PDB file of C-alpha atoms in Angstrom:
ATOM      1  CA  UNK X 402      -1.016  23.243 -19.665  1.00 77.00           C
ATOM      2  CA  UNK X 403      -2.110  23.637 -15.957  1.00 94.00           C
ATOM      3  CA  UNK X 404       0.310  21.643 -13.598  1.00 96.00           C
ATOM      4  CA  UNK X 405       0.142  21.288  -9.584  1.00 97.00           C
ATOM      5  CA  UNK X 406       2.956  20.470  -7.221  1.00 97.00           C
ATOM      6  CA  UNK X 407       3.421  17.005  -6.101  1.00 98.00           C
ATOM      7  CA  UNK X 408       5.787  15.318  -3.544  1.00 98.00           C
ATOM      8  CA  UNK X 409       5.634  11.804  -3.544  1.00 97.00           C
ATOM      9  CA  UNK X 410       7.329  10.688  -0.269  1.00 97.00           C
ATOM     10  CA  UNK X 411       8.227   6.728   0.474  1.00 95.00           C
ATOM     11  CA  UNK X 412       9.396   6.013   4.178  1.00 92.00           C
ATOM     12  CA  UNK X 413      13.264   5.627   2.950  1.00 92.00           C
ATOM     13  CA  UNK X 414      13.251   8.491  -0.087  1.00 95.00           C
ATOM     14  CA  UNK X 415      11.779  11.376  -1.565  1.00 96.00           C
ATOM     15  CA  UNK X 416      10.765   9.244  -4.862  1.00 96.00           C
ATOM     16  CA  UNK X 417       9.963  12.934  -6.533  1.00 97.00           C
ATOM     17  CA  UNK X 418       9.367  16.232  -6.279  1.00 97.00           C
ATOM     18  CA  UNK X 419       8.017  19.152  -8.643  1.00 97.00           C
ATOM     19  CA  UNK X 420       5.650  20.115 -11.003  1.00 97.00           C
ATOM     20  CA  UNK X 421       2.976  17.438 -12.387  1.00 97.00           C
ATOM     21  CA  UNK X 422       0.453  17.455 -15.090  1.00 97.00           C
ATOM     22  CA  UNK X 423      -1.504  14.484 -14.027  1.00 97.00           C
ATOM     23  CA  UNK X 424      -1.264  11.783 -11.345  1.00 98.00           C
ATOM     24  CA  UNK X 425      -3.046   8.352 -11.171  1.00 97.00           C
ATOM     25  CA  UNK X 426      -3.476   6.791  -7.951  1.00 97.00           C
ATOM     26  CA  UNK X 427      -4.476   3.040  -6.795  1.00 96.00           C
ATOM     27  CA  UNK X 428      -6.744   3.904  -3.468  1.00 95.00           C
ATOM     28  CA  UNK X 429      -8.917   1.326  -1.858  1.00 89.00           C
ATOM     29  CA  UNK X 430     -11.837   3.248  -3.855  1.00 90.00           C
ATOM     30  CA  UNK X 431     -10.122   2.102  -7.367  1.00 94.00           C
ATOM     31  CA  UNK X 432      -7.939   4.749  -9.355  1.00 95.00           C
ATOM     32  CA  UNK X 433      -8.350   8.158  -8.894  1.00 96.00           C
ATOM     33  CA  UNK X 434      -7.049  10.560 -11.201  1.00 96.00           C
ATOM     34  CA  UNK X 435      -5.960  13.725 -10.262  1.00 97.00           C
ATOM     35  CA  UNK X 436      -5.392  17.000 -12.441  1.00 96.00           C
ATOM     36  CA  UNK X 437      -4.672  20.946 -11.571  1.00 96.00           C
ATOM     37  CA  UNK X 438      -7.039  22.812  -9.327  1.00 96.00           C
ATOM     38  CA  UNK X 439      -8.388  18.844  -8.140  1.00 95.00           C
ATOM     39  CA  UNK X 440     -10.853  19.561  -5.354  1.00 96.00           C
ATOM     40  CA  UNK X 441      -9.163  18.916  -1.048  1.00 96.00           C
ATOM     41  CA  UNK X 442      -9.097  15.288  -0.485  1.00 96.00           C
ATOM     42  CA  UNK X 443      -7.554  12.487   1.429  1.00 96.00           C
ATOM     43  CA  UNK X 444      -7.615   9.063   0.483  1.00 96.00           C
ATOM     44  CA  UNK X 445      -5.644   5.722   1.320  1.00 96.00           C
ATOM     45  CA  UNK X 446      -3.794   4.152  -1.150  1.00 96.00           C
ATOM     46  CA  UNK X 447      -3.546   0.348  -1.900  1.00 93.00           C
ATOM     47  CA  UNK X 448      -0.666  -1.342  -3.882  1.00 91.00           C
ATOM     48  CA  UNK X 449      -0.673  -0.882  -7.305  1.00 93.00           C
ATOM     49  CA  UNK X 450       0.638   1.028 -10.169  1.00 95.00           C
ATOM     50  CA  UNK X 451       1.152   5.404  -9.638  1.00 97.00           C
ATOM     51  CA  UNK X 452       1.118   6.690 -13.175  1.00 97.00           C
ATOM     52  CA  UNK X 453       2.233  10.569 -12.879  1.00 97.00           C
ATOM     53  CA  UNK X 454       3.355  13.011 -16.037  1.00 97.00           C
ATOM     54  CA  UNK X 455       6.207  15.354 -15.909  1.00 96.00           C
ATOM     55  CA  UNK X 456       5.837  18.631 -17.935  1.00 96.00           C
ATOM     56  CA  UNK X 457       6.987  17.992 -21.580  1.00 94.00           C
ATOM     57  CA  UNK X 458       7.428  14.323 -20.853  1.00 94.00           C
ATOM     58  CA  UNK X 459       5.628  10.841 -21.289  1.00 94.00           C
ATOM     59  CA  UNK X 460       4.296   9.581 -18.424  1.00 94.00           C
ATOM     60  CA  UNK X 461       6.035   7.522 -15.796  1.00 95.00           C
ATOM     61  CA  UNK X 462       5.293   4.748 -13.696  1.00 95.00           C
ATOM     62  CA  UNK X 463       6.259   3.454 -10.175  1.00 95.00           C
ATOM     63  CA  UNK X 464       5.147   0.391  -8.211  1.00 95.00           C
ATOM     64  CA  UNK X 465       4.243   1.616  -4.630  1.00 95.00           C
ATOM     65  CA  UNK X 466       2.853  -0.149  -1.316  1.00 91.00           C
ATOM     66  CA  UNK X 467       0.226   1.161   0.812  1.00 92.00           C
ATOM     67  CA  UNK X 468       0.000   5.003   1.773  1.00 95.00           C
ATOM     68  CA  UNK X 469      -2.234   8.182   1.635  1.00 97.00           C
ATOM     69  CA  UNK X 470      -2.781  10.597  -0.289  1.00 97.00           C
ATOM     70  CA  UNK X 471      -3.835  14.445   0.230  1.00 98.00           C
ATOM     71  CA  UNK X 472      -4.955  16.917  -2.404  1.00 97.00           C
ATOM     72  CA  UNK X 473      -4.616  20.617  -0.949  1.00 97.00           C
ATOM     73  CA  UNK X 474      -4.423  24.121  -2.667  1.00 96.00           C
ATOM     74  CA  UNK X 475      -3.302  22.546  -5.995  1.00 96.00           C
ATOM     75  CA  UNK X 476      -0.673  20.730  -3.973  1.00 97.00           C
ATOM     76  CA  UNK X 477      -0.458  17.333  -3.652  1.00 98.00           C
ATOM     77  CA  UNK X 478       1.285  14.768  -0.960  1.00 98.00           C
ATOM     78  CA  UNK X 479       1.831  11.197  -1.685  1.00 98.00           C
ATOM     79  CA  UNK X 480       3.109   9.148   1.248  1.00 97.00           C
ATOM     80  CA  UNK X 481       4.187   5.650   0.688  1.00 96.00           C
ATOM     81  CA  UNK X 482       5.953   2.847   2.575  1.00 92.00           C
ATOM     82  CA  UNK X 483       7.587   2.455  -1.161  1.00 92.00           C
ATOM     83  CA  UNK X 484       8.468   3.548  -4.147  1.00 95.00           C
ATOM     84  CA  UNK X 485      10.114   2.134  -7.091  1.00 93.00           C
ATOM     85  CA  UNK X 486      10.933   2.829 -10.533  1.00 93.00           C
ATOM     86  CA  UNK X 487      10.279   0.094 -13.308  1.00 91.00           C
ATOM     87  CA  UNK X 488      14.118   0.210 -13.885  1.00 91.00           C
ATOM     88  CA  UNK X 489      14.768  -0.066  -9.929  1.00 90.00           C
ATOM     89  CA  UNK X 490      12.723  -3.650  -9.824  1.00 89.00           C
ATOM     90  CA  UNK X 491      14.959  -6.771  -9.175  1.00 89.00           C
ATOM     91  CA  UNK X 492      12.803  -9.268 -11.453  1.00 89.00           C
ATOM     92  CA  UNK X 493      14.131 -11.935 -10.346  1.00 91.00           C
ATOM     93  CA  UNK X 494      13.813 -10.942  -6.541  1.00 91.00           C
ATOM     94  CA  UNK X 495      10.377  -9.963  -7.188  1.00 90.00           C
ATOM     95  CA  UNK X 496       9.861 -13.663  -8.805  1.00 91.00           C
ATOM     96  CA  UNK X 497      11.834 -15.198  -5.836  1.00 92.00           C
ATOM     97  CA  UNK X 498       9.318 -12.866  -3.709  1.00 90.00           C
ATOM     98  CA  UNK X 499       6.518 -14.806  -5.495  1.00 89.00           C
ATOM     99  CA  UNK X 500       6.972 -18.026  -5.094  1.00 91.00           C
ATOM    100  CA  UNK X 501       8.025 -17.931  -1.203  1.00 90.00           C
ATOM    101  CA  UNK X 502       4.955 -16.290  -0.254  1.00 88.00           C
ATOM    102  CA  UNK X 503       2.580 -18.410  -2.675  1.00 90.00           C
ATOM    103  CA  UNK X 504       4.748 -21.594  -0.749  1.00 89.00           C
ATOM    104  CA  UNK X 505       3.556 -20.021   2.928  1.00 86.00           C
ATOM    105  CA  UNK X 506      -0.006 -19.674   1.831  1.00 85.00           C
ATOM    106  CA  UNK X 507       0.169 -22.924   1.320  1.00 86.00           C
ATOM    107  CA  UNK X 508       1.523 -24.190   4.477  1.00 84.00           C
ATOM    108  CA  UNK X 509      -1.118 -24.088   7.840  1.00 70.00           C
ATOM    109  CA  UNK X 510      -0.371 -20.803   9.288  1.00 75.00           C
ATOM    110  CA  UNK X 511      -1.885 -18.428  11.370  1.00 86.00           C
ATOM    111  CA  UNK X 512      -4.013 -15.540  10.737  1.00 86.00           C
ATOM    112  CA  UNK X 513      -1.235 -13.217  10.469  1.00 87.00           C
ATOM    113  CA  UNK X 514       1.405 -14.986   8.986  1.00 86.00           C
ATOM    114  CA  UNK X 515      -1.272 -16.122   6.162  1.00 84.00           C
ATOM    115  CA  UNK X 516      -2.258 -12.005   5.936  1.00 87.00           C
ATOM    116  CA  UNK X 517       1.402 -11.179   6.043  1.00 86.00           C
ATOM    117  CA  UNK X 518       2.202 -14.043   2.690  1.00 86.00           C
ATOM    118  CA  UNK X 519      -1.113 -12.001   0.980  1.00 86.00           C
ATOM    119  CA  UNK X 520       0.651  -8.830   1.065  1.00 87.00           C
ATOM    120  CA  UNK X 521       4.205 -10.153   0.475  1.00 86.00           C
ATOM    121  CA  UNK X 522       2.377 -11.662  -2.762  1.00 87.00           C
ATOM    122  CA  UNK X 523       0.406  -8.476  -4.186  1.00 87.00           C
ATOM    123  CA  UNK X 524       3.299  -6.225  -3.545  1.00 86.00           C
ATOM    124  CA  UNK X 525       5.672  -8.428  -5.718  1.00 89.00           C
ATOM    125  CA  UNK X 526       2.986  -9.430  -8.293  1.00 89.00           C
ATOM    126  CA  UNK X 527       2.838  -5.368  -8.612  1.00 87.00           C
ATOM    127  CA  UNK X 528       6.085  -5.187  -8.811  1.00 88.00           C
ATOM    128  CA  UNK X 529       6.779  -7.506 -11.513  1.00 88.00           C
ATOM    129  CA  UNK X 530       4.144  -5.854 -13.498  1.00 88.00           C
ATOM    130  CA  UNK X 531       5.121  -2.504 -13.102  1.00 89.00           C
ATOM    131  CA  UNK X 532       8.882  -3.853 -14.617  1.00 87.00           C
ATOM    132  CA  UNK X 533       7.008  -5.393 -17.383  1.00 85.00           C
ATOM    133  CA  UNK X 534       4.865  -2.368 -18.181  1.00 83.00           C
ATOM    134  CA  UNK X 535       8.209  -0.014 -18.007  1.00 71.00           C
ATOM    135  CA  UNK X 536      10.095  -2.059 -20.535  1.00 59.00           C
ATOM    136  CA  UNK X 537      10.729  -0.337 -23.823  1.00 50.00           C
ATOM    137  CA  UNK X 538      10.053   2.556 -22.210  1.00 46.00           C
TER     138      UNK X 538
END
């Protein structure tokens, strides 16, 4: 089985490093799957679920934030602001996280503060569902 290098970088970690067999991606273009020998590219990533397999291993899941990502000589870079494990989510953070920023859309804000709640909300919605999809794991 053909495997590439990835490094998978958030701002506060190196989330992991090493050979990959496959690696799914959220980018603002929907998911894009990536494989050995992928063809050069760079694309932003969006919040949402990274899916990437380990040699000899099931897949494994993170929720991350907004990033990039660059394909390169069968080496890959993943830059994130985050990173987290399905067993590293604080559900009931991530719930607290929820309902705060659902209350501020609510109140009259300004443009930024209301863009600011929108954010605060997909990132824990994804992170929430990333917990729930890494249970029984």
């Amino acid at each position: 089985m053909d495997t590439f290098q990835v490094h998978i970088l958030a701002a506060d970690k190196t989330f992991y490093e090493g050979p990959c067999v496959s690696l799914v991606v959220p980018t603002t273009d929907g998911e894009r799957g990536i494989l050995a020998h992928h063809s050069s590219m760079i694309a932003a990533i969006q919040p949402g679920t990274l899916r990437y397999q380990v040699p000899g291993e099931e897949p494994r899941l993170a929720a991350i934030s907004p990033g990039m990502v660059k394909v390169e000589d069968n080496d890959v870079l993943v830059l994130v602001d985050s990173a987290e494990r399905p067993e590293e989510i604080d559900e009931a953070r991530a719930q607290r996280e929820i309902e705060e920023a659902r209350e501020a859309l609510l109140q009259q804000r300004s443009r930024q503060e209301h863009q600011i709640a929108q954010a605060t909300l997909a990132r824990a919605l994804n992170r929430l569902r990333v917990k729930n999809m890494g249970i029984g794991r």
